[in-house]
GROMACS .gro file of C-alpha atoms in nm:
model
  209
    1MET     CA    1   1.737  -7.748  -5.830
    2SER     CA    2   1.676  -7.920  -5.526
    3LEU     CA    3   1.434  -7.876  -5.278
    4THR     CA    4   1.681  -7.761  -4.982
    5ARG     CA    5   1.864  -7.591  -5.181
    6ASP     CA    6   1.551  -7.382  -5.236
    7ARG     CA    7   1.493  -7.334  -4.836
    8ARG     CA    8   1.866  -7.263  -4.739
    9ASP     CA    9   1.805  -6.988  -5.032
   10SER     CA   10   1.502  -6.835  -4.891
   11ARG     CA   11   1.679  -6.812  -4.532
   12TRP     CA   12   1.770  -6.498  -4.676
   13ASP     CA   13   1.515  -6.363  -4.828
   14ALA     CA   14   1.381  -6.135  -4.575
   15HIS     CA   15   1.721  -6.090  -4.451
   16ARG     CA   16   1.766  -5.921  -4.790
   17GLU     CA   17   1.390  -5.699  -4.805
   18GLN     CA   18   1.548  -5.604  -4.411
   19ARG     CA   19   1.878  -5.478  -4.576
   20ARG     CA   20   1.682  -5.297  -4.876
   21ALA     CA   21   1.417  -5.091  -4.656
   22GLU     CA   22   1.752  -5.049  -4.458
   23LEU     CA   23   1.947  -4.921  -4.777
   24VAL     CA   24   1.649  -4.704  -4.863
   25THR     CA   25   1.616  -4.515  -4.513
   26THR     CA   26   1.970  -4.425  -4.577
   27THR     CA   27   1.909  -4.325  -4.871
   28VAL     CA   28   1.701  -4.069  -4.781
   29ALA     CA   29   1.882  -3.972  -4.523
   30ALA     CA   30   2.163  -3.859  -4.799
   31ILE     CA   31   1.865  -3.716  -5.004
   32ARG     CA   32   1.822  -3.498  -4.711
   33ARG     CA   33   2.232  -3.367  -4.651
   34HIS     CA   34   2.320  -3.413  -5.022
   35GLY     CA   35   2.035  -3.256  -5.191
   36ALA     CA   36   1.827  -3.446  -5.506
   37GLY     CA   37   2.126  -3.453  -5.700
   38VAL     CA   38   2.331  -3.748  -5.430
   39GLY     CA   39   2.486  -3.985  -5.568
   40MET     CA   40   2.555  -4.381  -5.530
   41GLU     CA   41   2.904  -4.280  -5.397
   42GLU     CA   42   2.699  -4.083  -5.142
   43VAL     CA   43   2.490  -4.354  -5.084
   44ALA     CA   44   2.724  -4.569  -4.987
   45ILE     CA   45   2.900  -4.378  -4.780
   46ALA     CA   46   2.624  -4.324  -4.557
   47ALA     CA   47   2.539  -4.678  -4.526
   48GLY     CA   48   2.859  -4.773  -4.407
   49THR     CA   49   2.941  -4.998  -4.710
   50SER     CA   50   3.087  -4.998  -5.093
   51LYS     CA   51   2.911  -4.919  -5.432
   52THR     CA   52   2.961  -5.247  -5.536
   53ALA     CA   53   2.739  -5.366  -5.213
   54LEU     CA   54   2.448  -5.161  -5.267
   55TYR     CA   55   2.445  -5.269  -5.601
   56ARG     CA   56   2.321  -5.639  -5.502
   57HIS     CA   57   2.033  -5.513  -5.358
   58PHE     CA   58   1.981  -5.226  -5.660
   59ARG     CA   59   2.143  -5.260  -5.970
   60ASP     CA   60   2.153  -4.905  -6.082
   61ARG     CA   61   2.088  -4.615  -5.987
   62THR     CA   62   1.715  -4.601  -6.156
   63ALA     CA   63   1.618  -4.900  -5.885
   64LEU     CA   64   1.706  -4.730  -5.622
   65TYR     CA   65   1.534  -4.476  -5.743
   66VAL     CA   66   1.258  -4.637  -5.774
   67ALA     CA   67   1.281  -4.821  -5.429
   68VAL     CA   68   1.291  -4.450  -5.242
   69CYS     CA   69   0.934  -4.330  -5.480
   70GLU     CA   70   0.710  -4.650  -5.404
   71THR     CA   71   0.803  -4.578  -4.944
   72VAL     CA   72   0.761  -4.197  -5.022
   73ALA     CA   73   0.454  -4.300  -5.203
   74ARG     CA   74   0.402  -4.495  -4.961
   75VAL     CA   75   0.340  -4.202  -4.655
   76LEU     CA   76   0.231  -3.983  -4.833
   77VAL     CA   77  -0.073  -4.207  -4.982
   78ASP     CA   78  -0.140  -4.295  -4.572
   79GLN     CA   79  -0.078  -3.915  -4.499
   80VAL     CA   80  -0.318  -3.773  -4.742
   81ARG     CA   81  -0.590  -4.029  -4.676
   82ARG     CA   82  -0.558  -4.041  -4.257
   83ALA     CA   83  -0.625  -3.652  -4.318
   84THR     CA   84  -0.920  -3.669  -4.557
   85ASP     CA   85  -1.081  -3.946  -4.336
   86ARG     CA   86  -1.020  -3.771  -4.002
   87ALA     CA   87  -1.154  -3.481  -4.154
   88LEU     CA   88  -1.476  -3.671  -4.246
   89ALA     CA   89  -1.543  -3.859  -3.939
   90ASP     CA   90  -1.483  -3.512  -3.717
   91GLY     CA   91  -1.781  -3.416  -3.918
   92ALA     CA   92  -1.624  -3.142  -4.044
   93GLY     CA   93  -1.722  -3.170  -4.407
   94PRO     CA   94  -1.592  -3.214  -4.762
   95ARG     CA   95  -1.455  -2.878  -4.812
   96ALA     CA   96  -1.250  -2.937  -4.406
   97ALA     CA   97  -1.085  -3.366  -4.632
   98VAL     CA   98  -1.043  -3.105  -4.946
   99ILE     CA   99  -0.814  -2.871  -4.724
  100ALA     CA  100  -0.706  -3.169  -4.513
  101GLY     CA  101  -0.566  -3.316  -4.815
  102ILE     CA  102  -0.420  -3.101  -5.003
  103ASP     CA  103  -0.261  -2.936  -4.635
  104ALA     CA  104  -0.114  -3.289  -4.601
  105TYR     CA  105   0.036  -3.333  -4.972
  106LEU     CA  106   0.144  -3.001  -4.885
  107ARG     CA  107   0.342  -3.040  -4.512
  108LEU     CA  108   0.526  -3.370  -4.640
  109ILE     CA  109   0.693  -3.100  -4.991
  110GLU     CA  110   0.768  -2.816  -4.719
  111SER     CA  111   0.954  -3.064  -4.461
  112ASP     CA  112   1.125  -3.278  -4.716
  113ALA     CA  113   1.181  -3.113  -5.010
  114GLU     CA  114   1.485  -3.261  -5.133
  115VAL     CA  115   1.341  -3.552  -5.133
  116TYR     CA  116   1.051  -3.457  -5.347
  117ARG     CA  117   1.270  -3.286  -5.571
  118PHE     CA  118   1.395  -3.601  -5.626
  119VAL     CA  119   1.109  -3.806  -5.655
  120VAL     CA  120   0.988  -3.556  -5.937
  121HIS     CA  121   1.318  -3.550  -6.090
  122ARG     CA  122   1.182  -3.915  -6.260
  123PRO     CA  123   1.481  -4.028  -6.472
  124LEU     CA  124   1.462  -4.233  -6.790
  125LEU     CA  125   1.275  -4.570  -6.605
  126ASP     CA  126   1.177  -4.976  -6.758
  127GLY     CA  127   0.885  -5.011  -6.726
  128ALA     CA  128   0.648  -4.880  -6.393
  129ASP     CA  129   0.662  -4.532  -6.308
  130PRO     CA  130   0.641  -4.463  -5.941
  131VAL     CA  131   0.558  -4.132  -5.980
  132ALA     CA  132   0.274  -4.196  -6.210
  133ASP     CA  133   0.107  -4.478  -5.989
  134LEU     CA  134   0.125  -4.246  -5.707
  135VAL     CA  135  -0.106  -3.954  -5.880
  136THR     CA  136  -0.370  -4.221  -5.954
  137VAL     CA  137  -0.345  -4.362  -5.589
  138ILE     CA  138  -0.425  -4.019  -5.461
  139GLY     CA  139  -0.590  -3.938  -5.765
  140ASP     CA  140  -0.843  -4.237  -5.679
  141HIS     CA  141  -0.854  -4.129  -5.300
  142VAL     CA  142  -0.975  -3.789  -5.363
  143ALA     CA  143  -1.280  -3.866  -5.664
  144SER     CA  144  -1.394  -4.183  -5.361
  145VAL     CA  145  -1.463  -3.904  -5.165
  146ILE     CA  146  -1.662  -3.660  -5.442
  147THR     CA  147  -1.868  -3.982  -5.484
  148THR     CA  148  -1.940  -3.987  -5.163
  149TYR     CA  149  -2.055  -3.647  -5.138
  150LEU     CA  150  -2.172  -3.642  -5.525
  151PRO     CA  151  -2.333  -4.030  -5.590
  152ALA     CA  152  -2.457  -3.920  -5.870
  153ALA     CA  153  -2.135  -3.743  -5.988
  154ALA     CA  154  -2.098  -3.816  -6.353
  155ALA     CA  155  -1.680  -3.748  -6.352
  156PRO     CA  156  -1.588  -3.854  -6.010
  157ARG     CA  157  -1.244  -3.987  -6.170
  158ILE     CA  158  -1.206  -3.652  -6.373
  159TRP     CA  159  -1.270  -3.426  -6.094
  160GLY     CA  160  -1.059  -3.625  -5.828
  161HIS     CA  161  -0.748  -3.610  -6.074
  162ALA     CA  162  -0.792  -3.336  -6.195
  163VAL     CA  163  -0.838  -3.157  -5.832
  164VAL     CA  164  -0.440  -3.376  -5.774
  165GLY     CA  165  -0.329  -3.188  -6.107
  166MET     CA  166  -0.335  -2.874  -6.047
  167VAL     CA  167  -0.253  -2.949  -5.657
  168ARG     CA  168   0.064  -3.088  -5.766
  169GLY     CA  169   0.180  -2.797  -6.059
  170ALA     CA  170   0.105  -2.550  -5.785
  171ALA     CA  171   0.309  -2.674  -5.500
  172ASP     CA  172   0.574  -2.772  -5.694
  173ASP     CA  173   0.617  -2.426  -5.858
  174TRP     CA  174   0.547  -2.307  -5.491
  175LEU     CA  175   0.890  -2.481  -5.397
  176ALA     CA  176   1.093  -2.372  -5.719
  177ARG     CA  177   1.009  -2.088  -5.692
  178PRO     CA  178   0.892  -1.967  -5.368
  179ASP     CA  179   0.729  -1.594  -5.310
  180GLY     CA  180   0.671  -1.559  -4.962
  181THR     CA  181   0.357  -1.774  -4.973
  182THR     CA  182   0.294  -1.988  -4.652
  183ARG     CA  183   0.179  -2.362  -4.679
  184ALA     CA  184  -0.174  -2.238  -4.506
  185GLU     CA  185  -0.205  -2.002  -4.760
  186LEU     CA  186  -0.187  -2.207  -5.056
  187ALA     CA  187  -0.352  -2.431  -4.923
  188ALA     CA  188  -0.617  -2.214  -4.913
  189ARG     CA  189  -0.628  -2.063  -5.191
  190LEU     CA  190  -0.632  -2.398  -5.329
  191THR     CA  191  -0.927  -2.494  -5.133
  192ASP     CA  192  -1.143  -2.215  -5.285
  193LEU     CA  193  -1.031  -2.280  -5.632
  194ALA     CA  194  -1.091  -2.671  -5.637
  195TRP     CA  195  -1.404  -2.607  -5.402
  196THR     CA  196  -1.517  -2.324  -5.618
  197GLY     CA  197  -1.548  -2.560  -5.863
  198LEU     CA  198  -1.635  -2.872  -5.706
  199SER     CA  199  -1.957  -2.701  -5.535
  200GLY     CA  200  -2.071  -2.589  -5.841
  201LEU     CA  201  -2.072  -2.945  -5.964
  202ALA     CA  202  -2.311  -3.066  -5.662
  203THR     CA  203  -2.532  -2.787  -5.834
  204SER     CA  204  -2.589  -2.873  -6.178
  205GLU     CA  205  -2.521  -3.270  -6.076
  206GLY     CA  206  -2.762  -3.222  -5.805
  207GLY     CA  207  -2.573  -3.351  -5.558
  208PRO     CA  208  -2.587  -3.193  -5.164
  209ARG     CA  209  -2.438  -2.861  -5.144
   0.00000   0.00000   0.00000
């Protein structure tokens, strides 16, 4: 392949990436309108294009699912990090950081319930699992917060991922079976449970309470 052709082809890379990003944004809007079971035809109509054109950018629904998950993951991780970092920077302490991170997670799934359902649907994937990647990133961040306050902790990564698993499990049930519990109430109850364990570990590990 000639260098000239390479350059000619590469000129469209930015345009393709921009179009993919626009289609992901349109897909999120279609999910909000039609629900987590939105189809490619509905996405194409929302984008003002055809399914054939859509498949030029995403080979199938799974590829589109992965792209949406990656976008949602970036937003969620950023929100959780900002919330916990802000609480720590304000000197509110680790317990405030825990509740801030939990609330940030719950706020997103409460405001975008159908998008969250779309993400956790998790169709069979060949290769990367964006949901697992998301959980790993958030769990590692929580572990880093624990390490800050328990520098001698034996298993911060285990505890960090345990907290994330607890929050995710409770949040999924809260979304699937609403019982009148508000987001603030759920965040407080989860924080009480998580903090009881973490504060106990602070004592057993010899770290600050």
